[in-house]
Short mmCIF file of C-alpha atoms in Angstrom, two decimals:
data_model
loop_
_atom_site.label_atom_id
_atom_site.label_comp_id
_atom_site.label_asym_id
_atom_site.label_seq_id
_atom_site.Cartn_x
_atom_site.Cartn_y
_atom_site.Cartn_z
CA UNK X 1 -18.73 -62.58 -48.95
CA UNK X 2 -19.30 -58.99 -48.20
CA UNK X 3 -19.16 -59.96 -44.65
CA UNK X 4 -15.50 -61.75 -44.68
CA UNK X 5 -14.52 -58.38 -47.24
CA UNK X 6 -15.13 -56.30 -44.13
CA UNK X 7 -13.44 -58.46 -42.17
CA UNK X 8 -10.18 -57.84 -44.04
CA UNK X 9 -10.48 -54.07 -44.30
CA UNK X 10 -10.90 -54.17 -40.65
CA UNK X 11 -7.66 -56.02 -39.96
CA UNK X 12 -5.67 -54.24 -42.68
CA UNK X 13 -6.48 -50.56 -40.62
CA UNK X 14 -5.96 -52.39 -37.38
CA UNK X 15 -2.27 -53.94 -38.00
CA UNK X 16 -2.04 -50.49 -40.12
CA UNK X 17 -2.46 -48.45 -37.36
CA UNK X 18 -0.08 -50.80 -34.94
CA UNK X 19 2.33 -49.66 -36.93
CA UNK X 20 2.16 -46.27 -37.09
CA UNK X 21 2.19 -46.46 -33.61
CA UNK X 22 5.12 -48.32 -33.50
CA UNK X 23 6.89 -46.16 -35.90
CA UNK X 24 6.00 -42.91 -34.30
CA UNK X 25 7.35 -43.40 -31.15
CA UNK X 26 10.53 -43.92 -32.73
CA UNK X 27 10.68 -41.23 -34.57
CA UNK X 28 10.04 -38.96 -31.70
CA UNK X 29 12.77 -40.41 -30.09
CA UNK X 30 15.53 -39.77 -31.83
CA UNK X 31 15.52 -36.03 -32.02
CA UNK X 32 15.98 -36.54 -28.39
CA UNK X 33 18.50 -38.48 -28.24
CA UNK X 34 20.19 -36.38 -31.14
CA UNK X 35 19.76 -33.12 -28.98
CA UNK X 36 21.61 -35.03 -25.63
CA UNK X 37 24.53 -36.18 -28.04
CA UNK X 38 24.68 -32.39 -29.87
CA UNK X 39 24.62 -30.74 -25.48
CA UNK X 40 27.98 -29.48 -24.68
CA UNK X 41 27.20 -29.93 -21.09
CA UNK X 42 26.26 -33.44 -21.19
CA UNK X 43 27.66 -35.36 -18.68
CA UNK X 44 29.73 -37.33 -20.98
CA UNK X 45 31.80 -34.64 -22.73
CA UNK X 46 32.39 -32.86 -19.15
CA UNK X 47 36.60 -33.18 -18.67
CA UNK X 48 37.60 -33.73 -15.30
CA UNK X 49 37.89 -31.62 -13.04
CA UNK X 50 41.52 -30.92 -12.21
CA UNK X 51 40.73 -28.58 -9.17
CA UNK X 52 42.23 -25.30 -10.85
CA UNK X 53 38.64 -23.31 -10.59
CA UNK X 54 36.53 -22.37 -7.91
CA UNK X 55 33.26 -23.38 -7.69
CA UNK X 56 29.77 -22.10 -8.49
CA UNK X 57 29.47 -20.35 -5.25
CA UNK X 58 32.67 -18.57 -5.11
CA UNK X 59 31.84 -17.13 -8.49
CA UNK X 60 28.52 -15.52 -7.21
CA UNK X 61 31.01 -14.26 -4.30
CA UNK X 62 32.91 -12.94 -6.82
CA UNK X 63 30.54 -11.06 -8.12
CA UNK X 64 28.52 -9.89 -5.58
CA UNK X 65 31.97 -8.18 -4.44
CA UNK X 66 32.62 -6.65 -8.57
CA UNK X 67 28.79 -5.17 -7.48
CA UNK X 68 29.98 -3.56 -4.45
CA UNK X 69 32.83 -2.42 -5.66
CA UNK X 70 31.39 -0.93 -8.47
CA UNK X 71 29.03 1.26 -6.72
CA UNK X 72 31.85 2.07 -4.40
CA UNK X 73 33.44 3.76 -7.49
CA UNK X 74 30.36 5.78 -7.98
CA UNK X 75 30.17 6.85 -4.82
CA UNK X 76 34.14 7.86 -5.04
CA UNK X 77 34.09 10.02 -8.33
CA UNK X 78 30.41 10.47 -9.43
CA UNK X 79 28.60 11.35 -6.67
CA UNK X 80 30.49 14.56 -5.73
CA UNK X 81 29.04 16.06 -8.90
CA UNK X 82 25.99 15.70 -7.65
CA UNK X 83 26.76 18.97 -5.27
CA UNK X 84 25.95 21.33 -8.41
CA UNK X 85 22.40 20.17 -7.56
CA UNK X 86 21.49 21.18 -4.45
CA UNK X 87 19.21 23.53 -3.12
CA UNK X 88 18.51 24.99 -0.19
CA UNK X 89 15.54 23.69 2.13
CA UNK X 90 12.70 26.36 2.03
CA UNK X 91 10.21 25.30 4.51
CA UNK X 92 6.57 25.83 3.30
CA UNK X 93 4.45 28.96 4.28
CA UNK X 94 1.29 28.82 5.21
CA UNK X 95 -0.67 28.93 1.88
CA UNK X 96 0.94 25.40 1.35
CA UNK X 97 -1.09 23.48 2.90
CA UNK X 98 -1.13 20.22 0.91
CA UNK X 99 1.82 17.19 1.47
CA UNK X 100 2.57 15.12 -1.00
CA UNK X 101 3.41 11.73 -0.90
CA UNK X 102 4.90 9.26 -3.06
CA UNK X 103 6.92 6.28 -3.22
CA UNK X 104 10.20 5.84 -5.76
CA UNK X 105 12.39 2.77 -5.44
CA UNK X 106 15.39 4.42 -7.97
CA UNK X 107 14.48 3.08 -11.45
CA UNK X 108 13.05 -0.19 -10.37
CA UNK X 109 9.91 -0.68 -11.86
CA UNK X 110 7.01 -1.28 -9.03
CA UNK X 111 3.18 -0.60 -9.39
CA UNK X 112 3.07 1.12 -5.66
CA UNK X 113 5.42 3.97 -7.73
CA UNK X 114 2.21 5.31 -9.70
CA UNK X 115 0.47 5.81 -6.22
CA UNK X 116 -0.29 9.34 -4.83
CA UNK X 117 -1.19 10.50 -1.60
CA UNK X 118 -2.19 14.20 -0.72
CA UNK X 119 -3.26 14.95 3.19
CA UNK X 120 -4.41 18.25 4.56
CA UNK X 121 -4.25 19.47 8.02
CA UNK X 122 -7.83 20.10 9.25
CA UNK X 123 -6.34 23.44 11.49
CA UNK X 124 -4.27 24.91 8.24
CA UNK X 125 -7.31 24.70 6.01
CA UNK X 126 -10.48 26.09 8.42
CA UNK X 127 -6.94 28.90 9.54
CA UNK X 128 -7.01 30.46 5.76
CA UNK X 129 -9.99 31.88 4.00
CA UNK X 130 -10.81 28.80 1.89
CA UNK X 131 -13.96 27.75 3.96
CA UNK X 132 -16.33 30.56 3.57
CA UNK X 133 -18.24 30.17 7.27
CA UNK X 134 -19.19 27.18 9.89
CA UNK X 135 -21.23 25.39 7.79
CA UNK X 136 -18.95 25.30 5.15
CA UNK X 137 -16.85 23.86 7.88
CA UNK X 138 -19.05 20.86 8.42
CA UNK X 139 -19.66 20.34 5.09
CA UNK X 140 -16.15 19.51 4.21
CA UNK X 141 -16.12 17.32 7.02
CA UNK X 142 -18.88 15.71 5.89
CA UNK X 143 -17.95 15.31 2.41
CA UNK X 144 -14.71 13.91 3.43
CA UNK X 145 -16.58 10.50 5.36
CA UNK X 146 -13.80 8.40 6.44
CA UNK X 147 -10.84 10.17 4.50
CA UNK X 148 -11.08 12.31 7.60
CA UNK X 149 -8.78 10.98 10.63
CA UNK X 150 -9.28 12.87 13.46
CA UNK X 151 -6.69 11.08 15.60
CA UNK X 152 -3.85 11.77 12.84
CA UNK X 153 -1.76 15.61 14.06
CA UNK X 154 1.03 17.03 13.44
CA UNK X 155 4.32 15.93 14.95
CA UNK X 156 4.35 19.07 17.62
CA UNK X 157 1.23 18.59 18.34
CA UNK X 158 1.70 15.52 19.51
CA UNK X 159 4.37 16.15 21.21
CA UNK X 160 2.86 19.01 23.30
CA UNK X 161 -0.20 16.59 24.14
CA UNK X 162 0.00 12.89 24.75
CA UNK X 163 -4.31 12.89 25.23
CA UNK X 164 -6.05 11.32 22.73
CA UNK X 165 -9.18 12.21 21.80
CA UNK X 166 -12.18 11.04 23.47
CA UNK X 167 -14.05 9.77 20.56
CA UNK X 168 -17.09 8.36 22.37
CA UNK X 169 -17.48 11.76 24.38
CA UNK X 170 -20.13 14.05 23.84
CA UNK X 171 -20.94 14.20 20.44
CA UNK X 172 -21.78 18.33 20.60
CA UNK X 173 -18.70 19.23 22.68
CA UNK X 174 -16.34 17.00 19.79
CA UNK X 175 -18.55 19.44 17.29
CA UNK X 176 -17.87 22.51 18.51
CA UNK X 177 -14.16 21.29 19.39
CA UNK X 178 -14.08 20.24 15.47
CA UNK X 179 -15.49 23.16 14.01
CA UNK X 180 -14.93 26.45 16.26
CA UNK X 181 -11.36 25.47 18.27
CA UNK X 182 -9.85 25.09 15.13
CA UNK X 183 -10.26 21.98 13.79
CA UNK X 184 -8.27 18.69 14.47
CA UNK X 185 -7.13 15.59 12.29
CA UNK X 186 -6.38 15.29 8.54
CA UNK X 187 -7.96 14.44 5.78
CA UNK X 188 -6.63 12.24 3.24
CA UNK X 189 -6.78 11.28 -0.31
CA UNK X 190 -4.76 8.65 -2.39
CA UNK X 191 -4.87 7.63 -5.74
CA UNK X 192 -3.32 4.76 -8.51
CA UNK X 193 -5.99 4.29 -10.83
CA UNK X 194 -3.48 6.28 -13.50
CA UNK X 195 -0.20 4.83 -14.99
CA UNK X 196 1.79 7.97 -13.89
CA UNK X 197 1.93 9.31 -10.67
CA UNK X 198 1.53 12.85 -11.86
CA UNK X 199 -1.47 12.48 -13.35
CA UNK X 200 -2.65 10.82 -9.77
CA UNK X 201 -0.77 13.09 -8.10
CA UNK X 202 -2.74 15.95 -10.34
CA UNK X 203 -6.79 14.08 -9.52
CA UNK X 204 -6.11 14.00 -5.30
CA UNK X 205 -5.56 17.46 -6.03
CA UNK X 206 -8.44 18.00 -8.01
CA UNK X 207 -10.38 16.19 -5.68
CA UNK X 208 -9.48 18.53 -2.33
CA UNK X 209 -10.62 21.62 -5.18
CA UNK X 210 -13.49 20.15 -5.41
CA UNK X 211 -14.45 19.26 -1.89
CA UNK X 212 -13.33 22.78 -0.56
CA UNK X 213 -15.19 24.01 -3.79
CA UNK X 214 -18.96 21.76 -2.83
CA UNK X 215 -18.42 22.43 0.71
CA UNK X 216 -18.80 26.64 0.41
CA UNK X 217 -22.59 25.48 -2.66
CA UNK X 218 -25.24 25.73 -0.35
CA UNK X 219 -23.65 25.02 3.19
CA UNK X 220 -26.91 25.82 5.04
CA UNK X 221 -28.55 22.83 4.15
CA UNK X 222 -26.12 20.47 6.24
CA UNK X 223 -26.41 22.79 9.18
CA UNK X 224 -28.31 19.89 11.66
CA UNK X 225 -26.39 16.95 10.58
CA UNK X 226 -24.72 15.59 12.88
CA UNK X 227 -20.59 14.44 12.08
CA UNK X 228 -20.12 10.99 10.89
CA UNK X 229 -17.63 9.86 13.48
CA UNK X 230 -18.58 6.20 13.07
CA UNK X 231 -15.61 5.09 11.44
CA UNK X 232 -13.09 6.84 14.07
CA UNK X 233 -15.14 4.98 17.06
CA UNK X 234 -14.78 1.92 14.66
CA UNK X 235 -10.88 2.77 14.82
CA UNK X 236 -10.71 3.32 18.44
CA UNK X 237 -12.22 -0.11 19.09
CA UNK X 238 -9.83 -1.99 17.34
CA UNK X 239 -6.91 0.01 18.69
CA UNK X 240 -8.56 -0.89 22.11
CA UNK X 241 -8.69 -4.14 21.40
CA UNK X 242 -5.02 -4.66 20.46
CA UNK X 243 -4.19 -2.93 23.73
CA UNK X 244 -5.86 -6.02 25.95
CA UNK X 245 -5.49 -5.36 29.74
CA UNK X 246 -6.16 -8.14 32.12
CA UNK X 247 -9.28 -9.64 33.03
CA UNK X 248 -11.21 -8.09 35.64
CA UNK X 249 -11.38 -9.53 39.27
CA UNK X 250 -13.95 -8.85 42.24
CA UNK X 251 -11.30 -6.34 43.45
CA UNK X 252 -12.78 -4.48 40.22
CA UNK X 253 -16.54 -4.48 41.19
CA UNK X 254 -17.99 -1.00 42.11
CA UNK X 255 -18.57 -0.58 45.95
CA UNK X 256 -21.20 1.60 45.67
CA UNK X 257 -23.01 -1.43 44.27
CA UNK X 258 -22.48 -3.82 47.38
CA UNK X 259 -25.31 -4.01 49.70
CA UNK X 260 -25.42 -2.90 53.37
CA UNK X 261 -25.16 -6.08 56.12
CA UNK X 262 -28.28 -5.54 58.27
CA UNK X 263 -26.06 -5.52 61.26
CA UNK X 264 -24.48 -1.74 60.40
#
């Protein structure tokens, strides 16, 4: 008896829960087909078209042209009062060293726009008295690792000499070239850890402080160590590399190396 009793309670919760099945899928459907009926864009309820609109192109024509046109006002009656506001170029002396710069794409919001970047010639800074001797010199340099780009002048420079650098040359001549002839290159620091681009703007230039400020503690002790230059010969290769020449031929094979015929 207790066996046929659970019998019955099993088929009750079975058919039970056929049901509810049954019944639930109904019930989700009809909000559904409630929302299509209540859509003022269903298919059904759209009139027909009696060709007295253009379609969904010319309306983005439309209004890229309202777009341009607009600005084209601005440009008519706003932007002459924008000649209240100008100044006159000052180029920099020499005590301003640093450039700035930074990236601004006119209200639109970008994460490159918090980015900084501050670069120093190598020539103006060992010109003024912020380097206190030689060593101090090659301390900087060596402080700076790879933020220092010796390739990287100024635009007359470059334009006086087209020689680049011999990188792989002799390692105390490129010294003494580096740190008694004035110095060559730039150095270069960039920062975006910061939401603002003042305050990264304001740590690049804390950062130059406090190399110049390191490199005049103590400058003696870096006296015989030797530049870093591995990452500019790393640089050079892979600019050497881009600038493939053809393969070489016998016609390239030295002739001092060719051995005399026993004849001569």
């Amino acid at each position: 008896m207790k066996l046929q009793g659970s019998l019955g309670r099993s088929s009750v919760c079975s058919g039970s829960s056929s049901r509810q099945f049954s019944s639930s899928t109904i019930v989700q459907a009809k909000p559904r087909r409630q929302k299509i009926s209540q859509d003022p864009h269903a298919l059904d309820k759209m009139k027909k078209f009696e060709f007295d609109d253009i379609p969904t192109a010319g309306h983005f024509l439309l209004d890229r042209k309202r777009q341009l046109l607009h600005y084209a006002r601005l440009a008519e009656w706003e932007m002459p009062k924008l000649a209240q506001f100008k100044k006159q170029y000052i180029p920099p002396t020499n005590e301003q060293i640093l450039r700035v710069k930074q990236i601004h794409y006119q209200g639109e919001a970008h994460p490159v726009t918090r980015k900084a970047v501050v670069t120093v010639q190598v020539s103006d800074l060992f010109k003024g008295d912020y380097l206190s001797s030689r060593d101090a010199r090659k301390k900087f340099l060596l402080l700076a690792g790879p933020r220092w780009n010796p390739f990287e002048e100024k635009k007359d420079m470059i334009q006086q000499s087209n020689k680049r650098i011999d990188i792989f040359g002799d390692h105390a001549k490129l010294e003494r070239k580096a740190l008694d002839n004035g110095g060559f290159g730039v150095v270069k620091i960039s920062c975006e850890r910061f939401p603002n681009s003042q305050m990264n703007l304001k740590w690049c230039s804390d950062a130059v402080d406090s190399l110049i400020a390191e490199a005049n503690k103590d400058a003696e002790a870096v006296k015989d160590v030797p530049l870093d230059l591995r990452h500019a010969q790393a640089q050079e290769r892979s600019r050497a590399n881009l600038d493939r020449k053809s393969a070489p031929t016998i016609r390239d094979f030295p002739k001092e190396w060719l051995q005399k015929s026993s004849s001569a």
